[in-house]
Coordinates of C-alpha atoms and ligand atoms in Angstrom, one line a residue:
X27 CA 92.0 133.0 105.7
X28 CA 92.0 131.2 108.8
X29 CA 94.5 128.7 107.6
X30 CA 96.3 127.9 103.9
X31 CA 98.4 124.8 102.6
X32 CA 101.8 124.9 102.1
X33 CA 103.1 122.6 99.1
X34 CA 106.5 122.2 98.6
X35 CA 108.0 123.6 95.7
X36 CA 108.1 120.1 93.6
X37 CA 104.3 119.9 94.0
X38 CA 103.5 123.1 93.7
X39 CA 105.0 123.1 90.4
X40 CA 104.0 119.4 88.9
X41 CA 99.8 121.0 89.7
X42 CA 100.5 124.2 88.4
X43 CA 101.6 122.2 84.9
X44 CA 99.2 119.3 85.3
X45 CA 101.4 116.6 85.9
X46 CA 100.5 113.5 88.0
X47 CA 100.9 113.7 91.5
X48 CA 100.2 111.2 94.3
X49 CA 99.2 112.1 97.8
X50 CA 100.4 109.7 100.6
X51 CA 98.8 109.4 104.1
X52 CA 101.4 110.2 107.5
X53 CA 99.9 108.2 110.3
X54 CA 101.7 105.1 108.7
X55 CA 105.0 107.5 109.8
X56 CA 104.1 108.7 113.1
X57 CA 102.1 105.7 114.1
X58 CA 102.4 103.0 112.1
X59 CA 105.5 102.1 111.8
X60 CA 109.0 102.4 114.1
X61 CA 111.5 104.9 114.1
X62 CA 113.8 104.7 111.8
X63 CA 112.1 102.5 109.2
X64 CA 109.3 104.7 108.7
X65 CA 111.5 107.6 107.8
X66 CA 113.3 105.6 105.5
X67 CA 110.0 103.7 104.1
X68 CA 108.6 107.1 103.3
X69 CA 111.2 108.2 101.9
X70 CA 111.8 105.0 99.1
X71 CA 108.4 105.1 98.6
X72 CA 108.5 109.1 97.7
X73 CA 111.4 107.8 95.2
X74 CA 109.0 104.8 93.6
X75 CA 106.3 107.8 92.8
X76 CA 109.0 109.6 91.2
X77 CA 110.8 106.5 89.4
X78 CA 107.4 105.8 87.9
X79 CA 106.7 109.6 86.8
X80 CA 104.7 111.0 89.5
X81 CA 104.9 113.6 92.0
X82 CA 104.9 112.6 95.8
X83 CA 102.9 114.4 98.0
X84 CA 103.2 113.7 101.5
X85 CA 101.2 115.2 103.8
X86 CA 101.1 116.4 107.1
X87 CA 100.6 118.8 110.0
X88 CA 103.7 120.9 111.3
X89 CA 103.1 123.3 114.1
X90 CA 99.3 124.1 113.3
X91 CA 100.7 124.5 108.8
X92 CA 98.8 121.7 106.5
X93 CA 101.6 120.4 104.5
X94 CA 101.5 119.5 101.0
X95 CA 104.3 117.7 100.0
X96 CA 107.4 117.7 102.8
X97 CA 111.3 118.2 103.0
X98 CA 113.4 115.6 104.0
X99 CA 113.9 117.4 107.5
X100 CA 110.2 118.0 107.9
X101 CA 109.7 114.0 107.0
X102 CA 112.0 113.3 109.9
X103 CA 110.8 115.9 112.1
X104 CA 107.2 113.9 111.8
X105 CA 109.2 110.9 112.1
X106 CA 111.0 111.3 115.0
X107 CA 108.9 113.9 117.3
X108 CA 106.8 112.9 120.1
X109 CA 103.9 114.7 120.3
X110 CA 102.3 114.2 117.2
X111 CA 98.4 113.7 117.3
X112 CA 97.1 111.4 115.2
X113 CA 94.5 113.4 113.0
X114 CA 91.3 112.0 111.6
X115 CA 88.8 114.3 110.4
X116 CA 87.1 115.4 113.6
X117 CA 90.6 116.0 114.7
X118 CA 91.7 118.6 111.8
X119 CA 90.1 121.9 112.9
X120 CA 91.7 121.5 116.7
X121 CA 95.2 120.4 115.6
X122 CA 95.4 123.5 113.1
X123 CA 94.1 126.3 115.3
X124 CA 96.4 125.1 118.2
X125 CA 99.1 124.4 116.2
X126 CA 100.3 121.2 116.5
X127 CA 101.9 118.7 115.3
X128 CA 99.5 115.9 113.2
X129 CA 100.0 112.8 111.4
X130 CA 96.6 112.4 108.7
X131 CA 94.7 109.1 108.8
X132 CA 93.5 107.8 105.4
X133 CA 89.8 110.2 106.3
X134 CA 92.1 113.2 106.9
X135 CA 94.7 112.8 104.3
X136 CA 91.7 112.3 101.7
X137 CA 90.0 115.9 102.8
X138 CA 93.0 117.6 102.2
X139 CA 94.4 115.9 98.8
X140 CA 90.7 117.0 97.7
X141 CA 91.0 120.9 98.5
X142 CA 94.5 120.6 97.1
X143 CA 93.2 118.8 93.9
X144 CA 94.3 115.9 94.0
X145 CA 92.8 112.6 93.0
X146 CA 95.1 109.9 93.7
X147 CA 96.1 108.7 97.2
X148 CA 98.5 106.0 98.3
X149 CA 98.2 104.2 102.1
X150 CA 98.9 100.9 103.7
X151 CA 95.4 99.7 104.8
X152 CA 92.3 101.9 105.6
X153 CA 90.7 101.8 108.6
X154 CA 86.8 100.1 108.5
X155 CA 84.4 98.2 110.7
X156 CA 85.8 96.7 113.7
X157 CA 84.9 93.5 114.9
X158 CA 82.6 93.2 117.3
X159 CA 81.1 97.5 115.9
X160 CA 77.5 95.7 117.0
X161 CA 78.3 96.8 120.6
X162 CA 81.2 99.0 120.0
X163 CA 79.5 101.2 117.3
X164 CA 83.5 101.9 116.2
X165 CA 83.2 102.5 112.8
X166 CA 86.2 104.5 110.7
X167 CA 85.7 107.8 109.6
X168 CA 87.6 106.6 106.8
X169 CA 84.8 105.3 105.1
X170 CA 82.5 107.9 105.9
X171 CA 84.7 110.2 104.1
X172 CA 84.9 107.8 101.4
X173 CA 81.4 108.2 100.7
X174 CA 81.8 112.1 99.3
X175 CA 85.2 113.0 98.5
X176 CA 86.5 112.5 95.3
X177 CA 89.8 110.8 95.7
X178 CA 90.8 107.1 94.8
X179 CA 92.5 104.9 97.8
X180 CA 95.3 102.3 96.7
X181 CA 95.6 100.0 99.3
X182 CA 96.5 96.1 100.5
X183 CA 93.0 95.7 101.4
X184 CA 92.0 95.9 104.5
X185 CA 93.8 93.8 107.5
X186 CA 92.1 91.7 109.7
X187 CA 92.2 93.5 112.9
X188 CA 89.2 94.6 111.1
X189 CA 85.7 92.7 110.3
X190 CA 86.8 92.9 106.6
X191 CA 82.8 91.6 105.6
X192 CA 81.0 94.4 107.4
X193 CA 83.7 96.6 106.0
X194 CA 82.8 95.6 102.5
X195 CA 78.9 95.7 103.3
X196 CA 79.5 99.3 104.9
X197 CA 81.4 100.2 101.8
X198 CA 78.7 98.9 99.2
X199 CA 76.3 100.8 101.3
X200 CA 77.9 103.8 101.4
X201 CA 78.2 103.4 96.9
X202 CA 81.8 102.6 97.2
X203 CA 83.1 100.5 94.7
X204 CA 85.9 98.1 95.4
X205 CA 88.3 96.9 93.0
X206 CA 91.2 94.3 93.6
X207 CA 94.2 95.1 91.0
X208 CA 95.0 91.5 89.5
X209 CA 93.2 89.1 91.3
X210 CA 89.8 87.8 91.7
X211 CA 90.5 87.8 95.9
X212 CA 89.8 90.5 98.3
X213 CA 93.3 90.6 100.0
X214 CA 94.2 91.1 104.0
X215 CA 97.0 93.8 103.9
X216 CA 99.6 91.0 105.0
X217 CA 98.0 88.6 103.0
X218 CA 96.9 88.1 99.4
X219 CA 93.8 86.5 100.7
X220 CA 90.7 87.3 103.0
X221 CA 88.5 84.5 102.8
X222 CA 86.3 86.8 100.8
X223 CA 85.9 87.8 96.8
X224 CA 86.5 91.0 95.5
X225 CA 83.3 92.4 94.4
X226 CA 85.3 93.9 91.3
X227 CA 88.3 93.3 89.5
X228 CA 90.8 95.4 87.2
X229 CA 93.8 94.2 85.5
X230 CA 95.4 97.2 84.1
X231 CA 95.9 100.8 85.4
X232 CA 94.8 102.5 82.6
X233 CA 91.2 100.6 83.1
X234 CA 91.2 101.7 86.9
X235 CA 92.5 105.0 85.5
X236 CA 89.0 104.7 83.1
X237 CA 87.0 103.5 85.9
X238 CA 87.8 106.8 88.0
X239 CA 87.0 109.3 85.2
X240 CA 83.5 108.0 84.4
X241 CA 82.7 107.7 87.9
X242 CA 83.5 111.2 88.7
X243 CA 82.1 112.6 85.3
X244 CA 79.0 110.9 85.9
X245 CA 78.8 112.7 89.2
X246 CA 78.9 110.2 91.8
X247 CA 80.7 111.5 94.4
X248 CA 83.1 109.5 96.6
X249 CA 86.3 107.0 96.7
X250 CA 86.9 104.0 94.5
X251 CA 89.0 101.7 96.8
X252 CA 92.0 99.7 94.7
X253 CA 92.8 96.8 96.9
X254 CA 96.1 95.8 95.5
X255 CA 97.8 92.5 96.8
X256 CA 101.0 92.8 98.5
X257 CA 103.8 90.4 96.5
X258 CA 103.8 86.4 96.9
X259 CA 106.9 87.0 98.0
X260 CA 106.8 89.2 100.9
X261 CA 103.1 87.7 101.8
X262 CA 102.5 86.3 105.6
X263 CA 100.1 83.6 105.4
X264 CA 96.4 85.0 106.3
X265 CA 96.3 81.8 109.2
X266 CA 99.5 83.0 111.0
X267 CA 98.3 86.8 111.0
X268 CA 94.9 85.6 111.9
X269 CA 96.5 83.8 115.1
X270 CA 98.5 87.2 116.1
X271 CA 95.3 89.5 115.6
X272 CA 92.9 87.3 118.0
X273 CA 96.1 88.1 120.7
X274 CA 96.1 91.4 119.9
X275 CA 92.6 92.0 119.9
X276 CA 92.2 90.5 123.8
X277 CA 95.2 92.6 124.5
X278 CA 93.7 95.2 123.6
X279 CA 90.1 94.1 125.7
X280 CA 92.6 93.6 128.6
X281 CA 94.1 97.1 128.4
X282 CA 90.7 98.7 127.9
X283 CA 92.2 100.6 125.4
X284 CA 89.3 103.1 123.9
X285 CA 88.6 105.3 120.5
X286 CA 90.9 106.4 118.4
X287 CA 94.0 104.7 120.4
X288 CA 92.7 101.3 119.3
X289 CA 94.0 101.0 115.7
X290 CA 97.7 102.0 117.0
X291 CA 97.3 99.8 119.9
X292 CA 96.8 97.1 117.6
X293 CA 99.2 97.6 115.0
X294 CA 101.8 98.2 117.3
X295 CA 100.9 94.9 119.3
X296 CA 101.1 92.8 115.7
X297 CA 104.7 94.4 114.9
X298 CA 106.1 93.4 117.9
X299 CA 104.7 89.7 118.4
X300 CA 105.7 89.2 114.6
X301 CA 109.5 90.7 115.1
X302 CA 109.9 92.5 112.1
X303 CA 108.0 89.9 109.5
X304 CA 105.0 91.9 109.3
X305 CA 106.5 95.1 109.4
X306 CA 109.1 93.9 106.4
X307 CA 105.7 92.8 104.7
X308 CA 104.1 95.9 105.8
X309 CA 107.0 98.1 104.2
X310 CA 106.6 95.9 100.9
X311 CA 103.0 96.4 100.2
X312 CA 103.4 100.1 101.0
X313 CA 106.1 100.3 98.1
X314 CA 103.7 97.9 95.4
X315 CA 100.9 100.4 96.1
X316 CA 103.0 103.6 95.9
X317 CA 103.9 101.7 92.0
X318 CA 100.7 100.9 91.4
X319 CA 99.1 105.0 92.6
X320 CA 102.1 106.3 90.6
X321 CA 101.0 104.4 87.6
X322 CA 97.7 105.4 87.5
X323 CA 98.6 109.0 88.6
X324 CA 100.0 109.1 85.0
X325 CA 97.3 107.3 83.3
X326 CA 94.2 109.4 84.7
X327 CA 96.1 112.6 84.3
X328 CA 96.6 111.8 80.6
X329 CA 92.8 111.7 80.3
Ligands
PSU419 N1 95.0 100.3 108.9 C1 96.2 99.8 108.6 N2 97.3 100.6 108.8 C2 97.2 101.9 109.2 C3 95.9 102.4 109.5 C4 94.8 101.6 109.3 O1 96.2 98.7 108.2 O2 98.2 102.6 109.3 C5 95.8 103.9 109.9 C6 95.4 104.7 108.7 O3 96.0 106.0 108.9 C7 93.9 104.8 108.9 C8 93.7 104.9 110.4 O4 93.3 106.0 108.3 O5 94.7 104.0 110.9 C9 92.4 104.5 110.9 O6 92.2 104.8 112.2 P1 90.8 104.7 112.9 O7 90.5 103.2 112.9 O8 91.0 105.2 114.4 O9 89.8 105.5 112.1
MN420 MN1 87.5 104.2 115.7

């Protein structure tokens, strides 16, 4: 075998006896978020996932090993090391064979919680359609991958950095159905709103739990996303992030910043023009989804 995965010894042991486990996305750590509040957001939100009855599974790439599931010193390693690539899928068979360090995107992550079976995955926001993809052509692979492999996305929606229409028309296109936990809106990651509808609706997580099983048993391959709102509480108004994105978004033009660096560019950009109130937002919804993936974690595997 050219490669394995290596699961820690918690996940190893909650697949071998069928328990519910939860598989969370590292990009947010290496990429998304600053030293050290992503090590410490990663780690509360491995606790949630256990607190509600599930098995965390981070996961990650450590000198060329696919990770399954990570000690508290590999966690920080990710957290705290320098050269770590951010992996998406084309990005996967390189990072392995030369060994390297790699942080999965939502596409990557996916791929792997598939091989290692399992079905529910945790993030922040996926990646989509960007605005202005008419010239650009930049399109996520996230939604590509969304398209055939079998594992549900909890997420706040998708942020606005993003053309969150073309998103949802790429999705629908591509057979992916998208179902807002709660709420008749499609939220904005920061926000509980989008300025657009949610083309589906579930209020409970045994009914998205439901929703999974038939879709898979009746053989249509793919991702259901769960948009799930982040808390009134911790919500920044969709107006003021819009104002902070358009800035972003010329810095970004201005820069001539290019591929795969343009969603870090971004986020990075936001953090710092908001001073911590997105990223206190952006740790909040990060810890309602990992409650919401653990929650239906336990009601699919029950099925
Ligand atoms: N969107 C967010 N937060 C994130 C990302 C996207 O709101 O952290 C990360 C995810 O890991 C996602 C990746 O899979 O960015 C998408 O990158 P790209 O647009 O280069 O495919
Ligand atoms: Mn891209």
């Amino acid at each position: 075998m050219p490669f394995q995965l290596h699961f820690s010894a918690e996940v190893s042991e909650a697949l071998r006896d069928n328990r519910p486990v939860v598989a969370l996305e590292s990009t947010i750590i290496a990429h998304g978020m600053p030293y050290p509040k992503n090590v410490e957001t990663a780690t509360a939100v491995e606790q949630i996932i256990r607190d509600h009855g599930a098995t965390p599974a981070t996961i990650a790439i450590l000198g060329g090993n696919i990770h399954v599931g990570l000690s508290a010193q590999q966690l920080n390693e990710l957290g705290t090391a320098k050269d770590v690539w951010k992996v998406s899928l084309r990005d996967l068979p390189f990072v392995v064979s030369q060994h390297l360090h790699g942080a999965t995107t939502v596409a990557a992550t996916m791929r792997i919680a598939a091989k290692a079976g399992i079905p529910i995955f945790v993030t922040g926001g996926i990646g989509g359609v960007h605005r202005g993809a008419a010239y650009s052509m930049d399109v996520s692979a996230d939604l590509t991958e969304m398209a055939q492999t079998n594992v549900a996305v909890i997420s706040a929606g998708i942020k606005s950095i993003l053309d969150i229409g073309l998103t949802l028309e790429k999705l629908e296109t591509l057979g992916v159905p998208v179902v807002t936990y709660g709420s008749d809106l499609f939220p904005s990651f920061y926000s509980r709103e989008s300025g657009f509808k949610s083309p589906l609706r579930l209020d409970a997580p045994s009914a998205i739990a439901a929703m999974l099983a038939v879709k898979w048993e009746l053989g249509i391959n793919g991702s259901v996303l769960i948009a799930n709102p982040v808390p009134v509480e911790h919500e920044v108004p969709h107006v003021v992030m819009e104002e902070h994105i358009r800035k972003a978004l010329d810095a970004a033009d201005t820069a001539k910043v290019k591929g795969k660096d343009i969603t870090p560019f971004l986020l990075k950009y936001i953090a710092e023009q908001t001073v911590g109130e997105s990223l206190a937002a952006n740790i909040e919804l990060v810890k309602n989804n990992a409650r919401l993936g653990a929650q239906i974690a336990v009601s699919y595997s029950a099925k």
